[in-house]
Structure formats: structure tokens, C-alpha cells
PDB file of C-alpha atoms in Angstrom:
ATOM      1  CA  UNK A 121     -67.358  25.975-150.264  1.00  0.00           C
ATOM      2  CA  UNK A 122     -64.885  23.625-151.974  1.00  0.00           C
ATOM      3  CA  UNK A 123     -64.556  24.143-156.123  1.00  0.00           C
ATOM      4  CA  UNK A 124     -64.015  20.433-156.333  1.00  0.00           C
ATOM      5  CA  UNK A 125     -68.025  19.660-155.687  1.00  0.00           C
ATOM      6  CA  UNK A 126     -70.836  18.996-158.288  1.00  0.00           C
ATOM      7  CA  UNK A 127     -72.302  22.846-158.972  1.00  0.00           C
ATOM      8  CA  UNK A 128     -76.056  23.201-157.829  1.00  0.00           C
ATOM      9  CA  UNK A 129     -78.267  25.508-159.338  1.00  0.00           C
ATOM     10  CA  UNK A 130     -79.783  28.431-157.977  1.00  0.00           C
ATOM     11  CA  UNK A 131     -78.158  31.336-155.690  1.00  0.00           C
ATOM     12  CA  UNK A 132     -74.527  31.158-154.678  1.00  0.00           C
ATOM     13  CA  UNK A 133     -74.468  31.477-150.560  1.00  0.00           C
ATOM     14  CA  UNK A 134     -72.007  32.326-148.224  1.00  0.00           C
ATOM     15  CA  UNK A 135     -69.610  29.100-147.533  1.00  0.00           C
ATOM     16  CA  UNK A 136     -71.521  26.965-144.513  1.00  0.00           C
ATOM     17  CA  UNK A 137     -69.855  23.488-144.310  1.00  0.00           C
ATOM     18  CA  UNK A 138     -67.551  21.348-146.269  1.00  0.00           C
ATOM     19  CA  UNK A 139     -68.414  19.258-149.145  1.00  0.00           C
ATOM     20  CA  UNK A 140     -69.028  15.598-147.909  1.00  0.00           C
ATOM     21  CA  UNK A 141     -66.161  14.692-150.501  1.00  0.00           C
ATOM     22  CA  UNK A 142     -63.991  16.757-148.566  1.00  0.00           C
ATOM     23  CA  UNK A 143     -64.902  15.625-145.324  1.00  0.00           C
ATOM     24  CA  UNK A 144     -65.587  12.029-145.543  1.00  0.00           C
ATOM     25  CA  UNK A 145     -62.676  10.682-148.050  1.00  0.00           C
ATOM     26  CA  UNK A 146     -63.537   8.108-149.671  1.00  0.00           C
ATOM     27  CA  UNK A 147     -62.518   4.801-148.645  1.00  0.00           C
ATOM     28  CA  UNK A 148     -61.153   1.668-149.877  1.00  0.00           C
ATOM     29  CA  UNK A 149     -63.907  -0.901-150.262  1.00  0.00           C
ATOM     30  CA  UNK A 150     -62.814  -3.781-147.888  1.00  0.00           C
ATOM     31  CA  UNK A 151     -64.259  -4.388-144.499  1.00  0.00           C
ATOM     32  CA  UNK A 152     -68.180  -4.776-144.549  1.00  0.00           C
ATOM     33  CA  UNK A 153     -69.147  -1.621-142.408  1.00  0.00           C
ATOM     34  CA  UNK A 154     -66.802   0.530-144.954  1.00  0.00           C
ATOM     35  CA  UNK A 155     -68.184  -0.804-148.362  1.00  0.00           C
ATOM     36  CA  UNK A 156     -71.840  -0.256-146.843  1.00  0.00           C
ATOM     37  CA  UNK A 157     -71.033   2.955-146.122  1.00  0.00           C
ATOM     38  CA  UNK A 158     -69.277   3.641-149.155  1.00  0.00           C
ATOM     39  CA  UNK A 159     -72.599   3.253-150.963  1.00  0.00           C
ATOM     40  CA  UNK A 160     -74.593   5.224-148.557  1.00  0.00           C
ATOM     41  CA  UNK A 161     -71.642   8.097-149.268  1.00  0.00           C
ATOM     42  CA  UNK A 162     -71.951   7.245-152.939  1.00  0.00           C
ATOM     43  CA  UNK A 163     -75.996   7.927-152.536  1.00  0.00           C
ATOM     44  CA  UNK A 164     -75.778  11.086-150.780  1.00  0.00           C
ATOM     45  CA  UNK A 165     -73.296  12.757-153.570  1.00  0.00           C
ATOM     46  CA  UNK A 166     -75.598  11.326-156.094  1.00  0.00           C
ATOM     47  CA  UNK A 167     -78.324  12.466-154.547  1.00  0.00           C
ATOM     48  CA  UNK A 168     -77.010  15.559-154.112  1.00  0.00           C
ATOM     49  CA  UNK A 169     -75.613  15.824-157.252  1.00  0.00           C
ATOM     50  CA  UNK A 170     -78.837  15.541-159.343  1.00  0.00           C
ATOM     51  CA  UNK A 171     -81.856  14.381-156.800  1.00  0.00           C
ATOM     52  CA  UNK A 172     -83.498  12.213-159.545  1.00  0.00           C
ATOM     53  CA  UNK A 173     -85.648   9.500-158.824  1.00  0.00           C
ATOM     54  CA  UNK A 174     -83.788   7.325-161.658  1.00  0.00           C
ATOM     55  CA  UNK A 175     -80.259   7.061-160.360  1.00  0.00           C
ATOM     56  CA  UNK A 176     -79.794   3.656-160.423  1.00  0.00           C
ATOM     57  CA  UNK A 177     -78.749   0.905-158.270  1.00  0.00           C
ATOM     58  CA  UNK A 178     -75.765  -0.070-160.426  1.00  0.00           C
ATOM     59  CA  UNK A 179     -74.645   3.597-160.585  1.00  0.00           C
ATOM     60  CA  UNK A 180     -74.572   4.230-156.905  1.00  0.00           C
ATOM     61  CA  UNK A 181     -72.541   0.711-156.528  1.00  0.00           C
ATOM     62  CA  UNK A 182     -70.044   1.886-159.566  1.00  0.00           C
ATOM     63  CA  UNK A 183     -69.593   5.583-157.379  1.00  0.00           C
ATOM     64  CA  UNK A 184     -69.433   3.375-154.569  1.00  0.00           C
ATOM     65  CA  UNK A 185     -66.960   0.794-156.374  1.00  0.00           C
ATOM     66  CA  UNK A 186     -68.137  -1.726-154.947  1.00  0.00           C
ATOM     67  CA  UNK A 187     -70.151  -5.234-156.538  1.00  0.00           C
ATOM     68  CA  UNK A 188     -73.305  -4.167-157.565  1.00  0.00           C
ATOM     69  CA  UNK A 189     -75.149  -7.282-155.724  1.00  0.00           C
ATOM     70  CA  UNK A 190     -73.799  -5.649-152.432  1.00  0.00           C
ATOM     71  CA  UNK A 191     -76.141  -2.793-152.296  1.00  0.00           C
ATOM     72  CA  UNK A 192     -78.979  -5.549-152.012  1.00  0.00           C
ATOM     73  CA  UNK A 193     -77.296  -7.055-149.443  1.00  0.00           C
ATOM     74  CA  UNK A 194     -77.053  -4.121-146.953  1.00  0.00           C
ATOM     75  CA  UNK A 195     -80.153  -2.139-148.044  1.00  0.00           C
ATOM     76  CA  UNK A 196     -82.784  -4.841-149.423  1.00  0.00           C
ATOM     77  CA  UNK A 197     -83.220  -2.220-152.468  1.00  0.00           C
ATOM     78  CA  UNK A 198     -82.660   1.253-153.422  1.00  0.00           C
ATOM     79  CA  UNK A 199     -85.608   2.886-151.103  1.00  0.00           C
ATOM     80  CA  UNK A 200     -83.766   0.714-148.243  1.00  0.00           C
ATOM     81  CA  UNK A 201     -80.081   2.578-149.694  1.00  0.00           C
ATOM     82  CA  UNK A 202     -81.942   6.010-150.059  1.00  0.00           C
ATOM     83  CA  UNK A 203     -83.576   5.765-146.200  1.00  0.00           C
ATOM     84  CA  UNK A 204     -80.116   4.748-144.605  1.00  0.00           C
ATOM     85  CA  UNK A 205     -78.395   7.544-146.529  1.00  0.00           C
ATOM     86  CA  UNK A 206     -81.301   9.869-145.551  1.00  0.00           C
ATOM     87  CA  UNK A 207     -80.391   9.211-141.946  1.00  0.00           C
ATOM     88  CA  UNK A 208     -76.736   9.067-142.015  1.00  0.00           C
ATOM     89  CA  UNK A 209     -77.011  13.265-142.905  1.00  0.00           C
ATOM     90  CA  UNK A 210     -79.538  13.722-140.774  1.00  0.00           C
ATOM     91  CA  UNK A 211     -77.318  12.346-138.035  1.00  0.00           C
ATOM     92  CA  UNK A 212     -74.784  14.437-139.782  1.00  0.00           C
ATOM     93  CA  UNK A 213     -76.975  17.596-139.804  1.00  0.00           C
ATOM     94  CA  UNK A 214     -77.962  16.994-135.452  1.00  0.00           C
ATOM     95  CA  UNK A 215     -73.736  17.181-135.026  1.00  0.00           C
ATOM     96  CA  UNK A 216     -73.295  20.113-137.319  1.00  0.00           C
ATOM     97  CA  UNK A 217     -76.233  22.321-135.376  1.00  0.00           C
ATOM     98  CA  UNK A 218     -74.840  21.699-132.233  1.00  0.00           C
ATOM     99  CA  UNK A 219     -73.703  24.802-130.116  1.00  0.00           C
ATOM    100  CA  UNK A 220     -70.147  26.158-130.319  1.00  0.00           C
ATOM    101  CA  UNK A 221     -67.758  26.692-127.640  1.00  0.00           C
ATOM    102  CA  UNK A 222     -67.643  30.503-128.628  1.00  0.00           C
ATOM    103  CA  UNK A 223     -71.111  30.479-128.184  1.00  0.00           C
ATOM    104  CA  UNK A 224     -71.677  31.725-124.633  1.00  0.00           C
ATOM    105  CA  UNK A 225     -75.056  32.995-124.732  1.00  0.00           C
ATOM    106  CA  UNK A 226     -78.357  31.082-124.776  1.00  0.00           C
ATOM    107  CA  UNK A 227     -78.743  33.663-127.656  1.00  0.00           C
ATOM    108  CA  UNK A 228     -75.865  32.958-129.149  1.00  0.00           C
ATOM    109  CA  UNK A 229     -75.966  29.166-129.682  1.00  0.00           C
ATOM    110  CA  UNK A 230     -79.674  29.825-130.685  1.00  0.00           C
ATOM    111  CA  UNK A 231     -78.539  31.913-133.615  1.00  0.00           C
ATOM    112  CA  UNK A 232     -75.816  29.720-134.026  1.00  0.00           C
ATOM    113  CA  UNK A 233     -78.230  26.661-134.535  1.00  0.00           C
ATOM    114  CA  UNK A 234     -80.621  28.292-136.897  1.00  0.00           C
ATOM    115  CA  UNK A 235     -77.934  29.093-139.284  1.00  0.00           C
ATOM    116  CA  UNK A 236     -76.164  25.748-139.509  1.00  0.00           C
ATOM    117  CA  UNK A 237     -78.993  24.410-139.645  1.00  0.00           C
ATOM    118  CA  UNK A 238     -80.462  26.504-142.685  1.00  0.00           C
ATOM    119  CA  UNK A 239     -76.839  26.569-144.096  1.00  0.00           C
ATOM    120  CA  UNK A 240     -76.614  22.524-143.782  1.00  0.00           C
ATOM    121  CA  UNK A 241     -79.965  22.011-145.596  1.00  0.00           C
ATOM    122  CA  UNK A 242     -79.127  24.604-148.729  1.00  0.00           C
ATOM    123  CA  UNK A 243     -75.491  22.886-148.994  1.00  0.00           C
ATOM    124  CA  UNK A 244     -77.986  19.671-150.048  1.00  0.00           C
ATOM    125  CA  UNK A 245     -80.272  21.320-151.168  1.00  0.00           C
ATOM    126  CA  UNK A 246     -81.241  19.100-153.273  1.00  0.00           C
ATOM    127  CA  UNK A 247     -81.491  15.782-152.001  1.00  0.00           C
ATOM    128  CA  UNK A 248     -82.985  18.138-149.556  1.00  0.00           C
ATOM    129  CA  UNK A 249     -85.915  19.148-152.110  1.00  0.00           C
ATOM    130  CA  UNK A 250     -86.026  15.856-153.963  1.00  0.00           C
ATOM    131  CA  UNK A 251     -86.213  13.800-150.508  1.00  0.00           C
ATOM    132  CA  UNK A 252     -88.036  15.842-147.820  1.00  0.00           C
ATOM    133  CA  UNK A 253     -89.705  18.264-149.054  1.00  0.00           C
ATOM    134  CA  UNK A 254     -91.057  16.618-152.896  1.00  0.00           C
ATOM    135  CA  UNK A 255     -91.324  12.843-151.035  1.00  0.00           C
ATOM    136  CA  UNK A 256     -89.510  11.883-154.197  1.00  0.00           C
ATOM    137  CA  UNK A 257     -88.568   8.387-152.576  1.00  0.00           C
ATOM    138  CA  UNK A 258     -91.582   8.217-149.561  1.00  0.00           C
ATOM    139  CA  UNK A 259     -91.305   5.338-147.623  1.00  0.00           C
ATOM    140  CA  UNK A 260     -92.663   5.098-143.714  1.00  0.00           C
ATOM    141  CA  UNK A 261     -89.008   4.275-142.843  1.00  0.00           C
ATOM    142  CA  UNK A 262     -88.167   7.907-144.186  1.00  0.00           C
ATOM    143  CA  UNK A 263     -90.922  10.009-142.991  1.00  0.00           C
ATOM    144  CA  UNK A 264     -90.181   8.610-139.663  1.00  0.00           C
ATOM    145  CA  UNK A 265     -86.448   9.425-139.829  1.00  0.00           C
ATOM    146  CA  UNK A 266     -87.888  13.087-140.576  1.00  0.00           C
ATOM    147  CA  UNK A 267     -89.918  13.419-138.006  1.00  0.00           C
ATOM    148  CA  UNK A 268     -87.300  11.452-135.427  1.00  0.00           C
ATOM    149  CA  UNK A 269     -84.927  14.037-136.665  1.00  0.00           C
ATOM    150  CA  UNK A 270     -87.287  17.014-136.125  1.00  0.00           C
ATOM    151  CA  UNK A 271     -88.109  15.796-132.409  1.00  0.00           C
ATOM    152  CA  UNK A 272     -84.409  15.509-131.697  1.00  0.00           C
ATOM    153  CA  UNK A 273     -83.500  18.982-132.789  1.00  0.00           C
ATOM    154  CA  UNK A 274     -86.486  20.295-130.725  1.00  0.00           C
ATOM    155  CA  UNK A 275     -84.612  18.663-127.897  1.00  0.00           C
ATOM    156  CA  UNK A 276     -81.555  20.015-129.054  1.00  0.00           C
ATOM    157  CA  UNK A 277     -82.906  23.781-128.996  1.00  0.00           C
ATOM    158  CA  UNK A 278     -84.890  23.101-125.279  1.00  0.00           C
ATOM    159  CA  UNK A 279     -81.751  22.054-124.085  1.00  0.00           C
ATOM    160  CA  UNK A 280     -79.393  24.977-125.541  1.00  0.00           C
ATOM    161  CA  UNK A 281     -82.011  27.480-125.151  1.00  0.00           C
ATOM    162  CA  UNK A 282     -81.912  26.537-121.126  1.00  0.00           C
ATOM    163  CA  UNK A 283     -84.863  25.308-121.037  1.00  0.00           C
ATOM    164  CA  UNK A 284     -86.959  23.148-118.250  1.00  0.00           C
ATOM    165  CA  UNK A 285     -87.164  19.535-119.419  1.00  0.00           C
ATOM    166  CA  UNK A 286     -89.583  17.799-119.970  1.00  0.00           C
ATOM    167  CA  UNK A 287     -91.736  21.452-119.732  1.00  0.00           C
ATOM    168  CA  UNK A 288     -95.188  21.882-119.607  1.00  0.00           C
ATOM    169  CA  UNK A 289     -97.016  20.799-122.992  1.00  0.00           C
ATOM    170  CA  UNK A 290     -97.543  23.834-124.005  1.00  0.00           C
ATOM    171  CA  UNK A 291     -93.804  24.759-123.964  1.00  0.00           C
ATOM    172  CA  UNK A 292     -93.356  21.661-125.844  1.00  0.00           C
ATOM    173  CA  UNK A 293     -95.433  22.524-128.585  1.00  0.00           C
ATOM    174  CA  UNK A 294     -94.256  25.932-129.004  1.00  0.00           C
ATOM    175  CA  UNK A 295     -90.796  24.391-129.584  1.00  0.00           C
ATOM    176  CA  UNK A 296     -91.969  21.632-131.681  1.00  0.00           C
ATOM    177  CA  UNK A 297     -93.864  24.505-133.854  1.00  0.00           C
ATOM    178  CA  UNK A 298     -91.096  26.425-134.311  1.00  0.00           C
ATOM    179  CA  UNK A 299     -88.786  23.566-135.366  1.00  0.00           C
ATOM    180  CA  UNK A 300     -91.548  23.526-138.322  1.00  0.00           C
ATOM    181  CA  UNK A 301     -91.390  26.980-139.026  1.00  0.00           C
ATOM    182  CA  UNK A 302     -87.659  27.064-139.044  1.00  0.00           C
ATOM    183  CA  UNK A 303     -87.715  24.791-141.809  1.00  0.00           C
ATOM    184  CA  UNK A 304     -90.242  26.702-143.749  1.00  0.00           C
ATOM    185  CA  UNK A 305     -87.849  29.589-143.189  1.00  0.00           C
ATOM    186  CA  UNK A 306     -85.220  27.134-144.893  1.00  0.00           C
ATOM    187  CA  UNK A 307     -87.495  26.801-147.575  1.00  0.00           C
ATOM    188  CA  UNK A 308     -87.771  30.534-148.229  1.00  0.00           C
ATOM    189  CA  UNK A 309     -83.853  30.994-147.743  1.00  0.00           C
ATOM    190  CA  UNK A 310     -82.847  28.068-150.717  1.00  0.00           C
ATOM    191  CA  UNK A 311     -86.325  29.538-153.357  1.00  0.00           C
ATOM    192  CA  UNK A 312     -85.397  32.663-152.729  1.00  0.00           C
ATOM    193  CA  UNK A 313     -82.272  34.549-153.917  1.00  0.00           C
ATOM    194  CA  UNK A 314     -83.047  37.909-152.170  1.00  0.00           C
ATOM    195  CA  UNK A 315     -83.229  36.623-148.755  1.00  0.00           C
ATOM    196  CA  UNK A 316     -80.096  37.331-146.655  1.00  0.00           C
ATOM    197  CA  UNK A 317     -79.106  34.722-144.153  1.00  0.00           C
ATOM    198  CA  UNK A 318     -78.343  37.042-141.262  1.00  0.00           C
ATOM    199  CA  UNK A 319     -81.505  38.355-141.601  1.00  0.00           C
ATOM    200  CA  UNK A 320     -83.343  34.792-141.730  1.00  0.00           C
ATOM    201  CA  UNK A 321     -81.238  34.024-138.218  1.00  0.00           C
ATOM    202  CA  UNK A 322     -82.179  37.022-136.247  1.00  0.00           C
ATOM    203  CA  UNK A 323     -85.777  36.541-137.366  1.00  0.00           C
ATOM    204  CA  UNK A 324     -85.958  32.573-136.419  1.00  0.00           C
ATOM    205  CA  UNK A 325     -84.230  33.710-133.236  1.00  0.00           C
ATOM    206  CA  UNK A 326     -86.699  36.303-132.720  1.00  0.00           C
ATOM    207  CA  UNK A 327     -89.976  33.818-133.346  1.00  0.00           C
ATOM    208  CA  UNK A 328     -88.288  31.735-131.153  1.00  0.00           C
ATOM    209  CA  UNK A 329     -88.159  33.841-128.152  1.00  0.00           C
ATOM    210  CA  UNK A 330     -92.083  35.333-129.363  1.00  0.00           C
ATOM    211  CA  UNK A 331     -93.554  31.973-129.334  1.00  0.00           C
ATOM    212  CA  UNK A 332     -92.050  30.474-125.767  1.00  0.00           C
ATOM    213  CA  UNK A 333     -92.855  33.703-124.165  1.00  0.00           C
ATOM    214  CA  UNK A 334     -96.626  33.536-125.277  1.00  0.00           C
ATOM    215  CA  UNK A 335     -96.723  29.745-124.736  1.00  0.00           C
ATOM    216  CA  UNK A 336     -95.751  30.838-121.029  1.00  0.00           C
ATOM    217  CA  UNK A 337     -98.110  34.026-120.535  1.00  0.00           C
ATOM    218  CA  UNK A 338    -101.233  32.042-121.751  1.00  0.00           C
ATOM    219  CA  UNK A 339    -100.890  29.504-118.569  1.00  0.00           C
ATOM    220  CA  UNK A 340     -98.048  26.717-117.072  1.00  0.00           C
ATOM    221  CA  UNK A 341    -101.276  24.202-117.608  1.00  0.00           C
ATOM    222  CA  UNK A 342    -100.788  21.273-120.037  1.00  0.00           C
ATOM    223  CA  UNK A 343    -102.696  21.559-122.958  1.00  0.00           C
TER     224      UNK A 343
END
């Protein structure tokens, strides 16, 4: 992980992804569509940063150097700033699980998902905890970004994983369930500094397989 980024307390872990610093430079505040996303950047290191509840609206536009009446502009207000900037790495997050080409084996790119996607979610860990999992700034914009997000990466894993779309129900659930329990798993991984990550893959990987294979036994009916 880069030394230039904001240290966040807790555990060190094992290098996932780049700092959004180093992989977004910032840039110069000219046309409309880069100084509105110059403040959702500016949110998301804030955010990241420190996770409080009282950044302000004129700090984020000062990171963001642009006018401070901007932000109203794009966003409305700061939950409006906070929801689009929720989004944007949770669009972020759906591109960084995806499978790799190395990845050959429906096994493989499973494993491969469940740690980037635990890794991605402890490298913002806290906007992570402040956002999602406190409901710090709940809005019904945000909680259905969460849930849109969760639905998607179900999809995701269905469709790496090889399996039939659309399924019967019951497969459905059992995926949907285990996206859940995945992120409890996260959970674990970022509260607790004892848990190995290799460990927290092959077991995800493992409930994975458990829970398709029963949701198939008990019957192909819909539920």
C-alpha cells in the first residue's frame, strides 16, 4: 500500500489495491463533470481519512478546490455529495472484484473475488464502518445503492461461478445469502487482527460451494 496515504488505525494487512490518490490523480478543476467529481474524490479521501459525520461542506470543496457553492449545485447538500461518492466506490469496488485473466478456474476467480472484495472494503475501512455498516449518513438513496450493489455482486459471483441464470429461487437465495455472509466475514477480517486473509478466502469459498450444493439437494422447486 502506498506510504503517501492518510494512516488508518487498526491492523496493518497485506497490500490489496492502490490508494485512490494514487490511482485517480487529481485533476484540475475546469470542465463541469471533472470539478463534480473532484468533490466526490475529495469526499471519499475525507471520508476515508477520518469517517466523521462533521466534515464539512466547505472542507470537502477546499480538498476539492473548487467554489464552495458548487458542491450544492451538483449534490443538493452533503447527504446528496456523501450518496454519489458512496456509489462512485461501489462502482469502483464491482470493477476491482471482477475475475482475472490468470484465473482459470471457477474456483479460482471465486477465491479471487472474495479477497478483493474483503481487501477493497478494509483499504476503506472506514468510510466503510462509518457509512455501511454504522448508517452514519442513512439516507434511502444510500441504502439502496447498498443493496443495488449487493444484488450486482450476487450476479457477478452466479455468473463467474458458472452458474444457470436466472436459476431456480432457491439457488438465488443461497447466493444472495452468501453475498451477506461474505460481508460479515469482512467484518470479522477488519475487527479482528488475528484473522488471516487466506484463511477468510478458502473459508468464504468453501460456504460458497456448502450452501449452493444444499440449495440444490433440498429440491430444483422455487421457493
Amino acid at each position: 500500500m502506498p506510504t503517501n496515504e492518510q494512516p488508518v488505525s487498526g491492523p496493518s494487512r497485506p497490500p490489496g489495491i492502490r490508494s485512490r490518490r494514487a490511482s485517480r490523480p487529481r485533476r484540475d478543476a475546469g470542465p463541469r463533470s471533472d470539478r463534480r467529481q473532484a468533490l466526490i474524490d475529495a469526499a471519499i479521501e475525507m471520508f476515508t481519512e477520518d469517517g466523521s459525520a462533521d466534515i464539512s461542506a466547505a472542507a470537502i470543496a477546499r480538498r476539492a478546490d473548487v467554489a464552495h457553492g458548487l458542491l450544492f449545485y451538483y449534490f443538493t447538500d452533503k447527504k446528496g455529495l456523501v450518496a454519489a461518492a458512496l456509489v462512485d466506490m461501489l462502482d469502483e469496488l464491482a470493477a476491482y472484484q471482477s475475475p482475472r485473466p490468470e484465473e482459470k478456474t471457477e474456483r479460482e476467480r471465486l477465491e479471487g473475488f472474495v479477497r478483493r472484495h474483503v481487501e477493497f472494503l478494509d483499504r476503506y475501512r472506514i468510510a466503510y464502518l462509518r457509512v455501511i455498516r454504522e448508517g452514519v449518513f442513512a439516507t434511502p438513496e444510500i441504502n439502496r445503492a447498498v443493496q443495488q450493489a449487493r444484488s450486482n455482486a450476487a450476479d457477478q459471483v452466479t455468473e463467474l461461478t458458472g452458474l444457470a441464470k436466472p436459476g431456480s429461487a432457491r439457488v438465488r437465495v443461497a447466493v444472495s445469502g452468501w453475498i451477506g455472509f461474505l460481508d460479515r466475514l469482512a467484518d470479522e477480517y477488519i475487527d479482528d487482527p488475528e484473522l488471516d486473509l487466506d484463511s477468510v478466502v478458502v473459508l468464504a469459498a468453501d460456504a460458497f460451494d456448502a450452501v449452493v450444493n444444499a440449495a440444490r439437494i433440498s429440491g430444483c422447486a422455487d421457493l
